[in-house]
Short mmCIF file of C-alpha atoms in Angstrom, two decimals:
data_model
loop_
_atom_site.label_atom_id
_atom_site.label_comp_id
_atom_site.label_asym_id
_atom_site.label_seq_id
_atom_site.Cartn_x
_atom_site.Cartn_y
_atom_site.Cartn_z
CA MET X 165 -0.16 0.10 0.18
CA PRO X 166 1.45 3.43 -0.94
CA LYS X 167 2.47 5.86 1.70
CA THR X 168 0.66 9.04 2.00
CA VAL X 169 3.11 11.92 1.46
CA LYS X 170 2.23 14.71 3.74
CA ASN X 171 1.81 18.50 2.28
CA PRO X 172 4.36 20.52 4.04
CA LYS X 173 2.43 23.32 2.93
CA ASN X 174 -0.23 22.02 5.03
CA ASN X 175 1.85 21.52 7.87
CA LYS X 176 3.07 25.07 7.82
CA SER X 177 -0.42 26.31 7.55
CA ARG X 178 -1.64 24.28 10.73
CA SER X 179 1.56 25.42 12.60
CA ARG X 180 0.75 29.06 11.92
CA GLY X 181 -3.16 28.39 12.91
CA ALA X 182 -6.18 28.77 10.74
CA PRO X 183 -7.67 32.15 10.09
CA ILE X 184 -10.29 33.00 12.59
CA GLN X 185 -13.89 33.67 11.32
CA VAL X 186 -15.91 35.30 14.13
CA ALA X 187 -18.28 37.41 12.05
CA GLU X 188 -20.70 34.37 11.70
CA SER X 189 -20.88 34.37 15.47
CA ILE X 190 -21.85 37.89 15.92
CA GLY X 191 -25.42 37.81 16.76
CA SER X 192 -25.89 34.29 16.68
CA GLY X 193 -26.85 33.76 20.35
CA SER X 194 -25.03 32.94 23.61
CA ALA X 195 -24.79 28.93 22.60
CA LYS X 196 -22.97 29.56 19.39
CA ILE X 197 -20.85 32.42 20.80
CA LYS X 198 -19.67 30.18 23.56
CA LYS X 199 -18.79 27.34 21.39
CA LYS X 200 -16.67 29.75 19.05
CA ILE X 201 -15.03 30.96 22.44
CA ARG X 202 -14.13 27.32 23.25
CA ASP X 203 -12.95 26.46 19.94
CA ILE X 204 -10.33 29.28 20.11
CA GLU X 205 -9.28 28.54 23.69
CA ARG X 206 -8.82 24.85 22.72
CA LEU X 207 -7.07 25.90 19.22
CA ILE X 208 -4.40 28.01 21.58
CA LYS X 209 -4.00 25.62 24.12
CA LYS X 210 -3.02 22.80 21.32
CA ASN X 211 -0.76 25.24 19.44
CA PRO X 212 1.66 26.70 22.53
CA ASN X 213 4.03 27.88 19.68
CA LEU X 214 1.78 30.05 17.53
CA PRO X 215 3.45 32.75 15.84
CA ALA X 216 3.08 36.16 17.39
CA ASP X 217 0.79 37.62 15.05
CA LYS X 218 -1.47 34.69 14.96
CA LYS X 219 -1.43 34.87 19.00
CA ILE X 220 -2.52 38.48 18.85
CA GLU X 221 -5.18 37.71 16.23
CA TYR X 222 -6.71 35.09 18.40
CA ASP X 223 -6.57 36.92 21.45
CA ARG X 224 -8.23 39.81 20.11
CA ALA X 225 -11.02 37.46 18.67
CA LEU X 226 -11.46 36.10 22.04
CA LYS X 227 -11.88 39.39 23.64
CA GLY X 228 -14.32 40.64 20.81
CA LEU X 229 -16.50 37.44 21.20
CA LYS X 230 -16.48 37.75 24.98
CA VAL X 231 -17.94 41.06 24.80
CA GLU X 232 -20.46 40.02 22.29
CA LEU X 233 -21.36 37.05 24.69
CA GLN X 234 -21.78 39.56 27.56
CA ASN X 235 -24.05 41.70 25.38
CA SER X 236 -26.17 38.83 24.35
CA GLN X 237 -26.74 37.84 27.78
CA VAL X 238 -27.79 41.25 28.88
CA GLN X 239 -30.26 41.10 26.22
CA ASN X 240 -31.48 37.81 26.91
CA LYS X 241 -32.25 38.88 30.45
CA ALA X 242 -33.78 42.28 29.20
CA LYS X 243 -36.27 40.23 27.33
CA VAL X 244 -37.06 38.00 30.33
CA LEU X 245 -37.37 40.92 32.54
CA ALA X 246 -39.52 42.87 30.16
CA LYS X 247 -41.82 40.09 29.86
CA LYS X 248 -42.11 39.51 33.40
CA TYR X 249 -42.85 43.17 34.18
CA HIS X 250 -44.58 44.32 31.13
CA MET X 251 -48.05 44.14 32.80
CA VAL X 252 -46.89 46.09 35.88
CA ARG X 253 -45.39 48.90 34.05
CA PHE X 254 -48.04 49.14 31.40
CA PHE X 255 -50.51 50.00 34.10
CA GLU X 256 -48.22 52.14 36.18
CA ARG X 257 -47.56 54.06 32.96
CA LYS X 258 -51.20 54.52 32.49
CA LYS X 259 -51.74 55.71 36.34
CA ALA X 260 -48.65 58.22 36.05
CA VAL X 261 -50.20 59.53 32.91
CA ARG X 262 -53.80 60.09 34.57
CA LYS X 263 -51.93 61.59 37.62
CA LEU X 264 -49.73 63.97 35.36
CA LYS X 265 -52.81 65.26 33.39
CA ASN X 266 -54.68 66.05 36.68
CA LEU X 267 -51.58 67.84 37.97
CA ARG X 268 -51.52 69.87 34.87
CA LYS X 269 -55.16 70.93 35.22
CA GLU X 270 -54.69 71.67 38.98
CA PHE X 271 -51.55 73.73 37.96
CA GLU X 272 -53.22 75.88 35.68
CA ARG X 273 -56.06 76.24 38.17
CA ILE X 274 -53.91 77.42 40.89
CA SER X 275 -51.75 79.69 38.56
CA GLN X 276 -54.82 82.04 37.95
CA THR X 277 -55.21 82.48 41.41
CA GLY X 278 -51.67 84.51 41.62
CA ILE X 279 -51.03 83.25 45.07
CA ARG X 280 -47.20 82.65 44.68
CA LYS X 281 -47.11 80.04 47.55
CA ASP X 282 -49.77 77.93 45.97
CA ILE X 283 -48.26 78.00 42.51
CA LYS X 284 -44.83 77.21 43.93
CA LYS X 285 -46.32 73.98 45.63
CA ALA X 286 -48.35 72.92 42.55
CA ARG X 287 -45.17 73.49 40.18
CA LYS X 288 -43.24 71.10 42.48
CA GLN X 289 -46.24 68.67 42.37
CA LEU X 290 -46.21 68.88 38.51
CA ARG X 291 -42.65 68.24 38.37
CA HIS X 292 -42.83 64.98 40.47
CA GLY X 293 -45.75 63.65 38.33
CA GLU X 294 -43.34 64.16 35.23
CA ILE X 295 -40.60 62.49 36.92
CA ASP X 296 -42.84 59.65 37.71
CA LEU X 297 -43.85 59.06 34.16
CA ALA X 298 -40.25 59.48 32.91
CA TYR X 299 -39.37 56.74 35.56
CA VAL X 300 -41.65 54.05 34.40
CA ILE X 301 -40.62 54.61 30.80
CA LEU X 302 -36.79 54.66 31.45
CA PHE X 303 -36.17 52.35 34.16
CA PRO X 304 -33.51 50.00 32.87
CA LYS X 305 -35.05 46.87 31.11
CA THR X 306 -32.13 44.90 32.52
CA GLU X 307 -33.33 45.16 36.11
CA LYS X 308 -35.99 44.15 38.20
CA TYR X 309 -38.58 46.55 37.78
CA ILE X 310 -39.17 48.68 41.15
CA SER X 311 -42.58 49.62 41.28
CA LEU X 312 -43.73 53.52 42.20
CA TYR X 313 -46.95 52.21 43.28
CA PRO X 314 -46.20 49.03 45.50
CA SER X 315 -48.85 46.95 46.78
CA PRO X 316 -48.99 46.35 50.45
CA ASN X 317 -46.28 43.49 51.48
CA ASP X 318 -47.69 40.52 52.94
CA GLU X 319 -43.82 39.83 54.32
CA ASP X 320 -42.96 39.85 57.86
CA GLN X 321 -42.06 43.59 58.51
CA THR X 322 -40.10 42.96 61.47
CA ASP X 323 -37.65 40.48 59.73
CA PRO X 324 -34.51 41.80 59.37
CA ASN X 325 -33.93 40.66 55.92
CA VAL X 326 -37.26 41.94 54.73
CA ILE X 327 -36.47 45.41 56.34
CA LYS X 328 -33.06 45.41 54.74
CA GLY X 329 -34.54 44.41 51.26
CA LEU X 330 -37.11 47.03 51.35
CA LYS X 331 -34.45 49.72 52.23
CA ILE X 332 -32.46 48.55 49.15
CA THR X 333 -35.76 48.76 47.19
CA GLU X 334 -36.24 52.39 48.29
CA GLU X 335 -32.75 53.43 47.94
CA ARG X 336 -32.71 52.26 44.17
CA ARG X 337 -36.38 53.76 43.48
CA ARG X 338 -34.89 57.14 45.01
CA GLU X 339 -31.56 56.99 43.19
CA PHE X 340 -33.41 56.47 39.87
CA ARG X 341 -35.81 59.36 40.66
CA LYS X 342 -32.98 61.63 40.93
CA TYR X 343 -31.51 60.48 37.86
CA ILE X 344 -34.46 61.27 35.98
CA GLU X 345 -34.55 64.56 37.75
CA LYS X 346 -31.10 65.39 36.55
CA LEU X 347 -31.80 64.42 33.10
CA MET X 348 -34.85 66.93 33.06
CA GLU X 349 -32.78 69.66 34.58
CA GLU X 350 -30.11 69.25 31.81
CA GLY X 351 -32.62 68.87 29.04
CA LYS X 352 -31.37 65.32 28.42
CA LEU X 353 -34.70 63.60 28.64
CA PRO X 354 -34.64 61.22 25.44
CA PHE X 355 -38.21 62.02 24.67
CA SER X 356 -40.75 64.75 25.35
CA ILE X 357 -43.37 64.50 28.17
CA ASP X 358 -46.13 65.43 25.78
CA ASP X 359 -45.28 62.54 23.51
CA ALA X 360 -45.80 60.21 26.64
CA LEU X 361 -49.04 62.01 27.66
CA GLN X 362 -50.14 61.26 24.20
CA GLY X 363 -49.82 57.53 24.69
CA LYS X 364 -46.94 57.08 22.22
CA ASN X 365 -44.93 54.07 22.67
CA ILE X 366 -41.49 55.12 23.35
CA ARG X 367 -38.84 52.42 22.90
CA LEU X 368 -35.18 53.02 23.87
CA ASP X 369 -32.44 51.65 21.56
CA ASN X 370 -30.54 50.46 24.92
CA ASP X 371 -30.11 51.72 28.32
CA LYS X 372 -26.78 53.28 27.67
CA THR X 373 -27.58 55.49 24.81
CA GLN X 374 -31.08 56.41 25.76
CA LYS X 375 -32.12 56.94 22.28
CA ALA X 376 -35.97 56.95 21.94
CA VAL X 377 -37.91 55.78 19.12
CA LEU X 378 -41.64 56.71 18.81
CA THR X 379 -44.62 54.95 17.61
CA GLU X 380 -48.06 55.67 17.77
CA GLU X 381 -49.75 53.79 20.56
CA ILE X 382 -48.39 52.47 23.82
CA ASP X 383 -47.85 48.95 24.27
CA ALA X 384 -50.92 47.04 25.81
CA PRO X 385 -50.96 43.69 27.32
CA GLU X 386 -53.03 40.98 25.56
CA GLN X 387 -56.11 41.51 26.95
CA LYS X 388 -59.31 41.52 24.92
CA GLN X 389 -61.92 42.60 27.28
CA ASP X 390 -61.89 46.24 28.83
CA GLU X 391 -63.22 45.33 31.87
CA GLN X 392 -60.16 43.28 32.46
CA GLN X 393 -57.90 46.34 31.87
CA GLU X 394 -60.09 48.56 34.20
CA GLU X 395 -59.71 45.95 36.74
CA GLN X 396 -56.05 45.65 36.55
CA ASP X 397 -55.71 49.48 36.34
CA ASP X 398 -57.81 49.84 39.77
CA PHE X 399 -55.25 47.54 41.28
CA PHE X 400 -52.54 50.17 41.68
CA GLU X 401 -55.19 52.79 43.05
#
């Protein structure tokens, strides 16, 4: 049986390492990205004497894939949390819109009285209403949503762990409200309050850029009967 003659060019190619193909893994999901990372790590381990240029190429590919994996995992988490808290956020936004409309009417009425003290108080309440509405819209999709209008808690209020948890929740709520207030003061809110009041659906490209995309109507949960919506809405009163 004739012996197989090894091609020296193929040996040289393998010793230098194969070209890295990472484009196909971008946006392909966590599982495929993880597999690609394992493949590259395995290749590096099996070829400790890779040329410097190939080692740099593989290291860069690994770093890029790990960033892509992190982004993919964040997106997956955001999808899960968005689905979980969609109903709560929807009805809290409805309530915030209703409250803000009432506050605007009240501010207009009090402004006509000319009483500075009352006008100042009404203006402050109006700003709080605007912050509430922006809070519901902008609260990060990658976090467990912290309600503006929480229902009574059935947990043991004397339990140290419960007390600690409630304190952390309240601090985060206060912290994010201050962040919203700062955005409004600096004119950096990525949408107008009027757009939100008109019921336009405001989607953010991501939580970092906070770039808003407007559509005509607010997202609604899948409910067919108006009575069911009103019943859920009243839950937050």
